Short mmCIF file of C-alpha atoms in Angstrom, two decimals:
data_model
loop_
_atom_site.label_atom_id
_atom_site.label_comp_id
_atom_site.label_asym_id
_atom_site.label_seq_id
_atom_site.Cartn_x
_atom_site.Cartn_y
_atom_site.Cartn_z
CA UNK A 1 -7.53 36.04 -31.83
CA UNK A 2 -10.23 34.41 -29.75
CA UNK A 3 -11.16 30.83 -30.68
CA UNK A 4 -14.87 30.05 -30.77
CA UNK A 5 -16.73 26.80 -31.32
CA UNK A 6 -19.95 26.91 -33.28
CA UNK A 7 -23.20 25.40 -32.06
CA UNK A 8 -22.76 22.41 -34.35
CA UNK A 9 -19.19 22.05 -33.08
CA UNK A 10 -20.41 21.83 -29.49
CA UNK A 11 -22.96 19.21 -30.53
CA UNK A 12 -20.14 17.15 -32.05
CA UNK A 13 -18.19 17.49 -28.77
CA UNK A 14 -21.23 16.31 -26.80
CA UNK A 15 -21.77 13.34 -29.11
CA UNK A 16 -18.13 12.30 -28.87
CA UNK A 17 -18.15 12.47 -25.07
CA UNK A 18 -21.40 10.52 -24.80
CA UNK A 19 -20.26 7.90 -27.29
CA UNK A 20 -16.97 7.54 -25.41
CA UNK A 21 -18.75 6.91 -22.10
CA UNK A 22 -21.17 4.44 -23.67
CA UNK A 23 -18.54 2.33 -25.44
CA UNK A 24 -15.94 2.61 -22.67
CA UNK A 25 -15.11 -0.98 -21.61
CA UNK A 26 -15.35 -2.08 -18.00
CA UNK A 27 -12.84 -4.95 -18.35
CA UNK A 28 -9.21 -4.60 -19.36
CA UNK A 29 -9.47 -7.65 -21.66
CA UNK A 30 -12.01 -5.76 -23.76
CA UNK A 31 -9.85 -2.69 -24.31
CA UNK A 32 -8.58 -4.09 -27.59
CA UNK A 33 -11.77 -5.99 -28.45
CA UNK A 34 -14.48 -5.15 -30.97
CA UNK A 35 -16.32 -1.90 -30.28
CA UNK A 36 -20.05 -1.96 -30.91
CA UNK A 37 -22.29 0.99 -31.68
CA UNK A 38 -24.25 2.05 -28.57
CA UNK A 39 -28.00 1.99 -29.13
CA UNK A 40 -28.53 4.57 -26.39
CA UNK A 41 -26.73 7.39 -28.21
CA UNK A 42 -29.47 8.25 -30.78
CA UNK A 43 -32.11 7.83 -28.07
CA UNK A 44 -30.33 10.40 -25.89
CA UNK A 45 -30.09 12.77 -28.84
CA UNK A 46 -33.82 12.44 -29.51
CA UNK A 47 -34.57 13.13 -25.84
CA UNK A 48 -32.48 16.30 -25.87
CA UNK A 49 -34.06 17.49 -29.11
CA UNK A 50 -37.60 16.85 -27.90
CA UNK A 51 -37.25 18.55 -24.53
CA UNK A 52 -37.82 22.29 -24.07
CA UNK A 53 -37.55 24.74 -21.18
CA UNK A 54 -37.47 23.10 -17.76
CA UNK A 55 -37.71 19.66 -19.35
CA UNK A 56 -34.56 20.34 -21.35
CA UNK A 57 -32.74 21.51 -18.21
CA UNK A 58 -33.75 18.29 -16.45
CA UNK A 59 -32.65 16.18 -19.43
CA UNK A 60 -29.34 18.05 -19.59
CA UNK A 61 -28.59 17.44 -15.92
CA UNK A 62 -29.71 13.80 -16.13
CA UNK A 63 -27.52 13.13 -19.18
CA UNK A 64 -24.51 14.71 -17.48
CA UNK A 65 -25.12 12.66 -14.32
CA UNK A 66 -25.44 9.49 -16.41
CA UNK A 67 -22.17 10.31 -18.16
CA UNK A 68 -20.33 11.00 -14.89
CA UNK A 69 -21.72 7.89 -13.20
CA UNK A 70 -20.90 5.61 -16.13
CA UNK A 71 -17.33 6.85 -16.40
CA UNK A 72 -16.77 6.54 -12.65
CA UNK A 73 -18.28 3.05 -12.35
CA UNK A 74 -16.50 1.73 -15.44
CA UNK A 75 -13.19 3.13 -14.21
CA UNK A 76 -13.80 1.40 -10.86
CA UNK A 77 -14.53 -1.83 -12.77
CA UNK A 78 -11.28 -1.52 -14.72
CA UNK A 79 -9.35 -1.12 -11.48
CA UNK A 80 -11.19 -4.00 -9.77
CA UNK A 81 -10.65 -6.33 -12.72
CA UNK A 82 -6.97 -5.42 -12.94
CA UNK A 83 -6.43 -5.97 -9.22
CA UNK A 84 -8.96 -8.64 -8.22
CA UNK A 85 -10.25 -10.21 -11.44
CA UNK A 86 -13.86 -9.10 -10.87
CA UNK A 87 -16.14 -6.11 -11.23
CA UNK A 88 -16.56 -3.41 -8.61
CA UNK A 89 -19.41 -3.90 -6.14
CA UNK A 90 -20.23 -0.69 -4.21
CA UNK A 91 -22.06 -2.72 -1.56
CA UNK A 92 -18.87 -4.44 -0.36
CA UNK A 93 -15.92 -2.67 -1.99
CA UNK A 94 -16.10 0.90 -0.70
CA UNK A 95 -13.73 0.12 2.23
CA UNK A 96 -11.08 -0.76 -0.38
CA UNK A 97 -10.73 2.93 -1.21
CA UNK A 98 -8.79 3.49 2.03
CA UNK A 99 -6.65 0.38 1.42
CA UNK A 100 -5.91 1.55 -2.12
CA UNK A 101 -4.84 4.94 -0.86
CA UNK A 102 -2.49 3.35 1.67
CA UNK A 103 -0.87 1.22 -1.01
CA UNK A 104 -0.55 4.10 -3.50
CA UNK A 105 0.83 6.60 -0.99
CA UNK A 106 3.20 4.02 0.45
CA UNK A 107 4.49 3.18 -3.03
CA UNK A 108 4.97 6.60 -4.64
CA UNK A 109 4.76 8.92 -1.63
CA UNK A 110 1.90 10.93 -0.14
CA UNK A 111 2.46 14.06 -2.25
CA UNK A 112 2.68 12.16 -5.53
CA UNK A 113 -0.34 10.04 -4.60
CA UNK A 114 -2.38 13.13 -3.74
CA UNK A 115 -1.36 14.76 -7.02
CA UNK A 116 -2.35 11.65 -8.97
CA UNK A 117 -5.74 11.33 -7.28
CA UNK A 118 -6.42 15.06 -7.57
CA UNK A 119 -5.53 14.95 -11.27
CA UNK A 120 -7.92 12.07 -11.91
CA UNK A 121 -10.75 13.77 -10.00
CA UNK A 122 -10.19 17.06 -11.83
CA UNK A 123 -10.19 15.26 -15.18
CA UNK A 124 -13.45 13.51 -14.32
CA UNK A 125 -15.14 16.71 -13.12
CA UNK A 126 -13.74 18.62 -16.09
CA UNK A 127 -15.13 16.13 -18.61
CA UNK A 128 -18.54 16.22 -16.92
CA UNK A 129 -18.48 20.03 -16.96
CA UNK A 130 -17.43 20.05 -20.62
CA UNK A 131 -20.32 17.76 -21.52
CA UNK A 132 -22.82 19.88 -19.59
CA UNK A 133 -21.67 22.97 -21.45
CA UNK A 134 -21.71 21.19 -24.81
CA UNK A 135 -25.24 19.87 -24.26
CA UNK A 136 -26.48 23.44 -24.07
CA UNK A 137 -25.93 23.67 -27.82
CA UNK A 138 -29.01 21.48 -28.40
CA UNK A 139 -31.20 24.25 -27.00
CA UNK A 140 -29.63 26.82 -29.37
CA UNK A 141 -30.30 24.89 -32.55
CA UNK A 142 -32.62 26.51 -35.02
CA UNK A 143 -35.81 24.74 -36.01
CA UNK A 144 -34.55 23.50 -39.43
CA UNK A 145 -31.38 22.04 -37.92
CA UNK A 146 -33.32 20.59 -35.01
CA UNK A 147 -35.76 18.91 -37.42
CA UNK A 148 -32.99 17.43 -39.57
CA UNK A 149 -31.06 16.18 -36.54
CA UNK A 150 -34.22 14.67 -35.09
CA UNK A 151 -34.95 12.85 -38.35
CA UNK A 152 -31.38 11.57 -38.47
CA UNK A 153 -31.64 10.37 -34.88
CA UNK A 154 -34.92 8.55 -35.52
CA UNK A 155 -33.50 6.92 -38.64
CA UNK A 156 -30.31 5.84 -36.90
CA UNK A 157 -32.19 4.50 -33.88
CA UNK A 158 -34.55 2.54 -36.13
CA UNK A 159 -31.64 1.11 -38.13
CA UNK A 160 -29.78 0.06 -34.98
CA UNK A 161 -32.93 -1.56 -33.58
CA UNK A 162 -33.48 -3.52 -36.82
CA UNK A 163 -29.87 -4.72 -36.83
CA UNK A 164 -30.03 -5.66 -33.16
CA UNK A 165 -33.36 -7.52 -33.59
CA UNK A 166 -32.12 -9.36 -36.66
CA UNK A 167 -28.94 -10.39 -34.90
CA UNK A 168 -30.92 -11.73 -31.93
CA UNK A 169 -33.25 -13.67 -34.24
CA UNK A 170 -30.39 -15.18 -36.20
CA UNK A 171 -28.27 -15.68 -33.06
CA UNK A 172 -25.30 -13.96 -34.65
CA UNK A 173 -23.08 -11.17 -33.27
CA UNK A 174 -23.89 -7.69 -34.55
CA UNK A 175 -21.94 -4.42 -34.26
CA UNK A 176 -24.74 -2.91 -32.13
CA UNK A 177 -25.50 -3.29 -28.45
CA UNK A 178 -27.48 -1.74 -25.66
CA UNK A 179 -24.68 -0.94 -23.22
CA UNK A 180 -25.92 1.13 -20.32
CA UNK A 181 -29.00 -0.78 -19.24
CA UNK A 182 -27.37 -4.23 -18.96
CA UNK A 183 -24.25 -2.71 -17.37
CA UNK A 184 -26.17 -0.89 -14.64
CA UNK A 185 -28.53 -3.83 -14.18
CA UNK A 186 -25.62 -6.23 -13.61
CA UNK A 187 -24.25 -3.98 -10.88
CA UNK A 188 -27.67 -3.54 -9.29
CA UNK A 189 -28.12 -7.30 -9.24
CA UNK A 190 -24.69 -7.73 -7.65
CA UNK A 191 -25.66 -5.33 -4.88
CA UNK A 192 -28.96 -7.16 -4.32
CA UNK A 193 -27.12 -10.49 -4.19
CA UNK A 194 -24.79 -9.02 -1.58
CA UNK A 195 -27.76 -8.11 0.60
CA UNK A 196 -29.31 -11.56 0.16
CA UNK A 197 -25.95 -13.18 0.93
CA UNK A 198 -26.09 -11.96 4.51
CA UNK A 199 -28.76 -14.54 5.34
CA UNK A 200 -26.93 -17.33 3.54
CA UNK A 201 -23.62 -16.54 5.19
CA UNK A 202 -25.18 -16.33 8.64
CA UNK A 203 -26.33 -19.94 8.17
CA UNK A 204 -22.81 -20.97 7.13
CA UNK A 205 -21.37 -19.34 10.25
CA UNK A 206 -23.80 -21.24 12.47
CA UNK A 207 -22.91 -24.61 10.94
CA UNK A 208 -19.39 -25.21 12.32
CA UNK A 209 -18.10 -28.64 11.21
CA UNK A 210 -15.79 -29.02 14.20
CA UNK A 211 -18.55 -28.39 16.71
CA UNK A 212 -19.17 -32.17 16.73
CA UNK A 213 -15.73 -32.84 18.21
CA UNK A 214 -17.02 -32.32 21.72
CA UNK A 215 -14.96 -31.31 24.74
CA UNK A 216 -11.94 -33.54 23.97
CA UNK A 217 -8.55 -31.70 24.17
CA UNK A 218 -7.44 -30.22 20.86
CA UNK A 219 -4.08 -30.60 19.12
CA UNK A 220 -2.87 -33.36 21.45
CA UNK A 221 -0.68 -34.68 18.63
CA UNK A 222 1.16 -31.35 18.59
CA UNK A 223 1.57 -31.03 22.34
CA UNK A 224 4.90 -29.35 23.17
CA UNK A 225 5.52 -28.14 19.61
CA UNK A 226 5.33 -24.61 18.27
CA UNK A 227 3.00 -24.08 15.32
CA UNK A 228 3.75 -21.22 12.91
CA UNK A 229 1.36 -20.23 10.11
CA UNK A 230 3.16 -18.10 7.52
CA UNK A 231 1.27 -16.22 4.82
CA UNK A 232 3.50 -15.36 1.85
CA UNK A 233 2.15 -12.35 -0.01
CA UNK A 234 1.11 -13.00 -3.66
CA UNK A 235 2.57 -16.53 -3.65
CA UNK A 236 0.28 -18.14 -6.21
CA UNK A 237 0.16 -21.21 -8.40
CA UNK A 238 1.39 -19.29 -11.42
CA UNK A 239 4.86 -18.79 -9.97
CA UNK A 240 5.26 -22.59 -9.87
CA UNK A 241 3.64 -23.43 -13.22
CA UNK A 242 3.86 -20.42 -15.54
CA UNK A 243 6.92 -20.95 -17.79
CA UNK A 244 7.97 -17.35 -17.18
CA UNK A 245 8.59 -18.09 -13.49
CA UNK A 246 8.54 -21.83 -12.91
CA UNK A 247 12.17 -22.64 -13.71
CA UNK A 248 13.59 -20.25 -11.12
CA UNK A 249 10.94 -21.10 -8.50
CA UNK A 250 11.36 -24.85 -8.99
CA UNK A 251 15.12 -24.53 -8.63
CA UNK A 252 14.69 -22.54 -5.41
CA UNK A 253 12.21 -25.02 -3.92
CA UNK A 254 14.37 -27.99 -4.92
CA UNK A 255 17.36 -26.44 -3.20
CA UNK A 256 15.33 -25.77 -0.06
CA UNK A 257 14.03 -29.35 -0.05
CA UNK A 258 17.55 -30.74 -0.21
CA UNK A 259 18.88 -28.41 2.50
CA UNK A 260 15.99 -29.04 4.87
CA UNK A 261 15.95 -32.80 4.30
CA UNK A 262 19.66 -32.94 5.06
CA UNK A 263 18.86 -31.37 8.45
CA UNK A 264 16.12 -33.84 9.27
CA UNK A 265 13.04 -31.90 8.17
CA UNK A 266 10.10 -33.56 6.42
CA UNK A 267 7.72 -31.75 4.08
CA UNK A 268 4.45 -32.15 2.17
CA UNK A 269 2.71 -29.73 -0.19
CA UNK A 270 -0.69 -29.19 -1.78
CA UNK A 271 -2.98 -26.50 -3.17
CA UNK A 272 -5.61 -24.25 -1.63
CA UNK A 273 -8.12 -22.14 -3.55
CA UNK A 274 -7.97 -18.62 -2.14
CA UNK A 275 -11.17 -16.57 -1.73
CA UNK A 276 -9.46 -13.59 -3.37
CA UNK A 277 -6.96 -12.73 -6.08
CA UNK A 278 -4.62 -9.80 -6.57
CA UNK A 279 -5.19 -8.28 -3.14
CA UNK A 280 -7.37 -8.17 0.01
CA UNK A 281 -5.07 -10.56 1.83
CA UNK A 282 -7.20 -10.32 4.96
CA UNK A 283 -9.92 -12.34 3.20
CA UNK A 284 -7.48 -15.24 2.83
CA UNK A 285 -6.34 -14.94 6.45
CA UNK A 286 -9.96 -14.99 7.58
CA UNK A 287 -10.87 -18.00 5.43
CA UNK A 288 -7.96 -20.17 6.58
CA UNK A 289 -8.29 -19.34 10.27
CA UNK A 290 -12.08 -19.26 10.63
CA UNK A 291 -13.04 -21.99 8.18
CA UNK A 292 -15.47 -19.57 6.51
CA UNK A 293 -15.57 -18.60 2.81
CA UNK A 294 -14.77 -14.91 3.34
CA UNK A 295 -15.03 -13.91 -0.30
CA UNK A 296 -15.76 -10.22 0.25
CA UNK A 297 -15.67 -7.44 2.79
CA UNK A 298 -19.25 -7.98 3.91
CA UNK A 299 -18.58 -11.63 4.78
CA UNK A 300 -15.34 -10.70 6.49
CA UNK A 301 -17.16 -8.17 8.69
CA UNK A 302 -19.81 -10.77 9.56
CA UNK A 303 -17.04 -13.21 10.48
CA UNK A 304 -15.49 -10.65 12.82
CA UNK A 305 -18.85 -10.19 14.57
CA UNK A 306 -19.49 -13.93 14.84
CA UNK A 307 -18.72 -16.44 17.63
CA UNK A 308 -16.96 -18.81 15.17
CA UNK A 309 -13.65 -19.78 16.89
CA UNK A 310 -10.57 -19.31 14.73
CA UNK A 311 -7.66 -21.71 14.54
CA UNK A 312 -5.72 -19.24 16.69
CA UNK A 313 -8.38 -19.17 19.37
CA UNK A 314 -8.63 -22.97 19.39
CA UNK A 315 -4.88 -23.17 20.00
CA UNK A 316 -5.19 -20.60 22.79
CA UNK A 317 -7.93 -22.67 24.42
CA UNK A 318 -5.68 -25.73 24.19
CA UNK A 319 -2.85 -23.97 26.05
CA UNK A 320 -0.74 -22.38 23.33
CA UNK A 321 0.55 -18.82 23.57
CA UNK A 322 -0.87 -17.16 20.44
CA UNK A 323 1.03 -14.43 18.60
CA UNK A 324 0.35 -12.31 15.53
CA UNK A 325 3.32 -10.80 13.68
CA UNK A 326 1.85 -8.25 11.26
CA UNK A 327 4.40 -5.83 9.76
CA UNK A 328 1.76 -4.46 7.40
CA UNK A 329 -0.52 -3.21 10.19
CA UNK A 330 0.26 0.48 10.66
CA UNK A 331 -3.05 1.67 12.12
CA UNK A 332 -5.56 0.48 14.70
CA UNK A 333 -6.58 -3.15 14.16
CA UNK A 334 -9.71 -3.82 16.25
CA UNK A 335 -10.47 -7.13 14.52
CA UNK A 336 -7.39 -8.64 16.19
CA UNK A 337 -9.60 -9.30 19.23
CA UNK A 338 -11.74 -11.67 17.19
CA UNK A 339 -8.87 -13.92 16.14
CA UNK A 340 -7.83 -14.65 19.70
CA UNK A 341 -4.20 -13.55 19.84
CA UNK A 342 -2.64 -13.12 23.22
CA UNK A 343 0.02 -10.81 21.75
CA UNK A 344 -0.09 -8.69 18.60
CA UNK A 345 3.08 -7.30 17.05
CA UNK A 346 2.16 -4.71 14.43
CA UNK A 347 4.69 -2.64 12.47
CA UNK A 348 5.46 -0.22 15.29
CA UNK A 349 5.84 -3.09 17.80
CA UNK A 350 8.56 -4.95 15.91
CA UNK A 351 11.34 -2.48 16.67
CA UNK A 352 12.58 -2.04 13.09
CA UNK A 353 15.20 0.70 12.76
CA UNK A 354 16.29 0.09 9.19
CA UNK A 355 15.29 1.68 5.91
CA UNK A 356 11.68 1.04 4.78
CA UNK A 357 11.28 -0.66 1.43
CA UNK A 358 8.55 1.44 -0.12
CA UNK A 359 5.10 0.29 0.98
CA UNK A 360 6.73 -2.78 2.59
CA UNK A 361 7.54 -1.55 6.08
CA UNK A 362 10.41 -3.99 6.68
CA UNK A 363 12.04 -6.89 4.82
CA UNK A 364 10.85 -10.43 5.51
CA UNK A 365 14.18 -11.43 7.01
CA UNK A 366 13.76 -8.85 9.74
CA UNK A 367 10.14 -9.88 10.35
CA UNK A 368 11.20 -13.50 10.93
CA UNK A 369 14.13 -12.44 13.08
CA UNK A 370 11.88 -10.23 15.21
CA UNK A 371 9.42 -13.08 15.62
CA UNK A 372 12.19 -15.38 16.83
CA UNK A 373 13.29 -12.89 19.46
CA UNK A 374 9.70 -12.48 20.67
CA UNK A 375 9.00 -16.19 20.64
CA UNK A 376 11.65 -16.56 23.32
CA UNK A 377 14.00 -19.35 24.29
CA UNK A 378 12.80 -22.67 25.64
CA UNK A 379 11.67 -23.96 28.11
CA UNK A 380 8.33 -22.12 27.88
CA UNK A 381 4.74 -22.78 26.91
CA UNK A 382 4.29 -23.70 23.22
CA UNK A 383 3.66 -20.89 20.74
CA UNK A 384 1.12 -20.68 17.94
CA UNK A 385 1.98 -17.76 15.68
CA UNK A 386 0.54 -16.22 12.54
CA UNK A 387 3.07 -14.28 10.45
CA UNK A 388 2.46 -12.15 7.36
CA UNK A 389 5.45 -11.73 5.04
CA UNK A 390 5.25 -8.64 2.84
CA UNK A 391 8.39 -8.43 0.70
CA UNK A 392 6.51 -10.05 -2.20
CA UNK A 393 3.73 -7.45 -2.03
CA UNK A 394 3.18 -5.19 -5.03
CA UNK A 395 4.99 -3.16 -6.33
CA UNK A 396 7.64 -5.93 -5.79
CA UNK A 397 10.54 -3.52 -5.65
CA UNK A 398 12.97 -2.81 -4.09
CA UNK A 399 14.06 -6.08 -2.46
CA UNK A 400 16.51 -6.41 0.42
CA UNK A 401 19.74 -8.35 0.35
CA UNK A 402 19.81 -11.37 2.64
CA UNK A 403 22.14 -10.52 5.51
CA UNK A 404 23.84 -12.91 7.97
CA UNK A 405 21.16 -13.79 10.53
CA UNK A 406 23.38 -12.97 13.47
CA UNK A 407 23.76 -9.38 12.20
CA UNK A 408 20.04 -8.55 11.89
CA UNK A 409 19.60 -6.93 15.32
CA UNK A 410 17.22 -3.97 15.11
CA UNK A 411 17.35 -3.94 11.30
CA UNK A 412 19.55 -0.87 11.04
CA UNK A 413 21.80 -2.90 8.72
CA UNK A 414 19.11 -2.68 6.01
CA UNK A 415 20.29 0.52 4.37
CA UNK A 416 20.28 1.88 0.83
CA UNK A 417 23.23 -0.38 0.04
CA UNK A 418 21.05 -3.44 0.78
CA UNK A 419 18.30 -2.50 -1.67
CA UNK A 420 18.03 -4.36 -4.97
CA UNK A 421 15.79 -3.33 -7.84
CA UNK A 422 14.68 -0.07 -9.39
CA UNK A 423 12.07 2.36 -8.12
CA UNK A 424 8.39 1.41 -8.53
CA UNK A 425 7.89 4.31 -10.93
CA UNK A 426 10.46 2.86 -13.33
CA UNK A 427 9.56 -0.80 -12.87
CA UNK A 428 5.88 -0.26 -13.60
CA UNK A 429 6.50 1.41 -16.95
CA UNK A 430 6.98 -2.02 -18.53
CA UNK A 431 4.87 -5.13 -17.75
CA UNK A 432 7.85 -7.42 -18.35
CA UNK A 433 9.88 -5.54 -15.77
CA UNK A 434 6.98 -5.88 -13.33
CA UNK A 435 6.95 -9.65 -13.85
CA UNK A 436 10.69 -9.89 -13.35
CA UNK A 437 10.43 -7.92 -10.10
CA UNK A 438 7.59 -10.13 -8.89
CA UNK A 439 9.55 -13.33 -9.50
CA UNK A 440 12.58 -11.88 -7.71
CA UNK A 441 10.48 -10.96 -4.68
CA UNK A 442 9.04 -14.47 -4.36
CA UNK A 443 12.51 -15.97 -4.71
CA UNK A 444 13.78 -13.68 -1.94
CA UNK A 445 10.98 -14.65 0.45
CA UNK A 446 11.39 -18.39 -0.19
CA UNK A 447 15.15 -18.16 0.33
CA UNK A 448 14.62 -16.18 3.55
CA UNK A 449 12.07 -18.69 4.85
CA UNK A 450 14.38 -21.60 4.08
CA UNK A 451 17.23 -19.96 5.95
CA UNK A 452 15.02 -19.23 8.94
CA UNK A 453 13.68 -22.79 9.17
CA UNK A 454 17.19 -24.24 8.93
CA UNK A 455 18.33 -21.98 11.76
CA UNK A 456 15.26 -21.82 14.03
CA UNK A 457 12.87 -24.55 12.91
CA UNK A 458 13.51 -27.13 15.59
CA UNK A 459 10.45 -28.59 17.33
CA UNK A 460 8.21 -26.37 15.19
CA UNK A 461 5.49 -27.18 12.68
CA UNK A 462 5.35 -24.65 9.84
CA UNK A 463 2.26 -24.12 7.70
CA UNK A 464 3.44 -21.96 4.77
CA UNK A 465 1.00 -20.76 2.12
CA UNK A 466 0.28 -18.00 -0.32
CA UNK A 467 -2.54 -15.63 0.48
CA UNK A 468 -3.59 -15.19 -3.15
CA UNK A 469 -2.41 -15.08 -6.73
CA UNK A 470 -0.87 -11.78 -7.90
CA UNK A 471 -2.74 -9.42 -10.20
CA UNK A 472 -3.46 -10.27 -13.83
CA UNK A 473 -0.50 -8.17 -15.02
CA UNK A 474 1.64 -11.02 -13.63
CA UNK A 475 -0.50 -14.12 -14.21
CA UNK A 476 -2.27 -13.13 -17.39
CA UNK A 477 -6.06 -13.51 -17.81
CA UNK A 478 -7.86 -16.65 -16.71
CA UNK A 479 -5.42 -17.76 -14.00
CA UNK A 480 -6.77 -19.92 -11.19
CA UNK A 481 -7.09 -18.78 -7.59
CA UNK A 482 -4.91 -21.62 -6.34
CA UNK A 483 -1.99 -21.03 -3.99
CA UNK A 484 0.68 -23.48 -2.78
CA UNK A 485 0.61 -24.70 0.81
CA UNK A 486 3.45 -26.53 2.57
CA UNK A 487 3.78 -28.23 5.94
CA UNK A 488 7.36 -28.48 7.22
CA UNK A 489 8.44 -30.13 10.49
CA UNK A 490 11.43 -31.91 11.99
CA UNK A 491 9.21 -34.76 13.18
CA UNK A 492 8.15 -37.42 10.61
CA UNK A 493 5.08 -38.19 12.72
CA UNK A 494 3.63 -34.82 11.73
CA UNK A 495 3.64 -35.68 8.03
CA UNK A 496 2.30 -39.18 8.76
CA UNK A 497 -0.70 -37.51 10.32
CA UNK A 498 -1.68 -35.94 6.99
CA UNK A 499 -0.98 -38.96 4.79
CA UNK A 500 -4.70 -39.19 3.93
CA UNK A 501 -4.55 -35.67 2.51
CA UNK A 502 -2.73 -37.02 -0.57
CA UNK A 503 -0.32 -34.12 -0.65
CA UNK A 504 2.96 -34.31 -2.51
CA UNK A 505 6.14 -35.09 -0.51
CA UNK A 506 8.53 -32.14 -0.56
CA UNK A 507 7.96 -28.49 -1.41
CA UNK A 508 6.74 -28.84 -5.00
CA UNK A 509 3.05 -29.80 -5.11
CA UNK A 510 2.14 -32.01 -8.06
CA UNK A 511 -0.08 -30.49 -10.69
CA UNK A 512 -2.76 -33.10 -10.00
CA UNK A 513 -2.57 -32.77 -6.22
CA UNK A 514 -5.98 -32.06 -4.63
CA UNK A 515 -7.17 -28.46 -4.45
CA UNK A 516 -9.20 -27.59 -1.36
CA UNK A 517 -11.03 -24.37 -0.68
CA UNK A 518 -8.91 -22.40 1.76
CA UNK A 519 -11.70 -22.42 4.33
CA UNK A 520 -11.57 -26.24 4.40
CA UNK A 521 -8.07 -26.31 5.90
CA UNK A 522 -9.13 -25.49 9.47
CA UNK A 523 -11.39 -28.54 9.86
CA UNK A 524 -8.87 -30.96 8.31
CA UNK A 525 -6.04 -29.64 10.45
CA UNK A 526 -8.04 -29.81 13.69
CA UNK A 527 -9.25 -33.34 12.98
CA UNK A 528 -5.83 -34.60 11.88
CA UNK A 529 -3.97 -33.35 14.95
CA UNK A 530 -6.72 -33.53 17.55
CA UNK A 531 -5.89 -36.73 19.39
CA UNK A 532 -2.58 -38.37 20.34
CA UNK A 533 -3.47 -41.73 18.76
#
């Protein structure tokens, strides 16, 4: 028996699809919030009822395009809010599509990622096609039904307008809202602001605060020492202060403090406000090293094209051998030329022969061991290195066991037996399991860093910081963008140099310690270590 839907049934389908697109939230925090009646729905119905012939065809196509565009943009907003705590901006965020694909395919595999993306695209196209077909029922309505539906639409639109006007006059919330216009207008304004920001950011680039230092030699107070800047993935303030993570993290940092102090190391810690949250680590790298507020992809691209010297390049000019150790770089990286590295060690250059850990190409312990072998034994020219540690990158599982440092070699010892934690597919079924995996990954990286500094930290100044807070699934809504930053050295004179910074002694920054924008670090560091006196 063949199932058929009546004309009125198709109209109901069209109304449900349109209503769903109009009331669909664009922020995850609103998924369980109050749903308000969309004012646009009766207006769309009246438009479809009034149009005939070619005008109806145009209205049908326009309504379908509006539906498809709204669903796509709101879905992009949901993803952007979940990952980065902000809405999606097509003017600056389109390059993130490639980065998202790399993360997804590296986490669940290329085939599974392709199937997931194809399924989502087919669902989106299918819903748009279903709506287009259902809208055709408006043209098949008889005159009596068309008249009654038009009268109902006019009455409903008038009622919603009265309620909305009364609510605005009384300044009270009402269960009615115009959804589409303000939503699209907000995104249009964001794109316009992005275009206007180019002029503002160009002025910021031109105004370099260290340009007044003149031709005096840089980093004279660090002469003969290696300087290593270590970015710890997703190492944010929440892991030190959120009760769900703070006890374990505090215990780990306290243990590291004691071990390092017993070996003659001195430490101080503070907070930096990252330009990003949840992802886009390169924005944080750019901000710290260039001294520019690289808050989005457009600003980052302008930084790359600018003459602004990075911290790396300044060290190179002062006679340091500059290295980049980037295990997450698996493709061409042309922007490396801007930063001023003499040597770049991407994933394929680090010689790892062990088992990959999902999207994370190699465990942090191997990354640090590979850096040490490439840094070389003394005597030699001093090294300034930037290292990105990835083991605490989402999906935060699996994590490697910490092996004896002398056994690391080419990493072939990292096998299936050295993997801790479940598969990402299982971990991400439950938010609590995700949070547990995140905390374990941070603990692993901190323990690995502590072991490395104890073993290889002589005559080296370490700047260790988080690149950004993790996603809201870990921190909860409303978390700050602050990340911890530590300076560790075996020379007390280094910490004396930053006494005016008012950082906290040790590895646990006080809650009331100053918070600087990440881009402010470059100037303070250059000025504090510029002269020998």
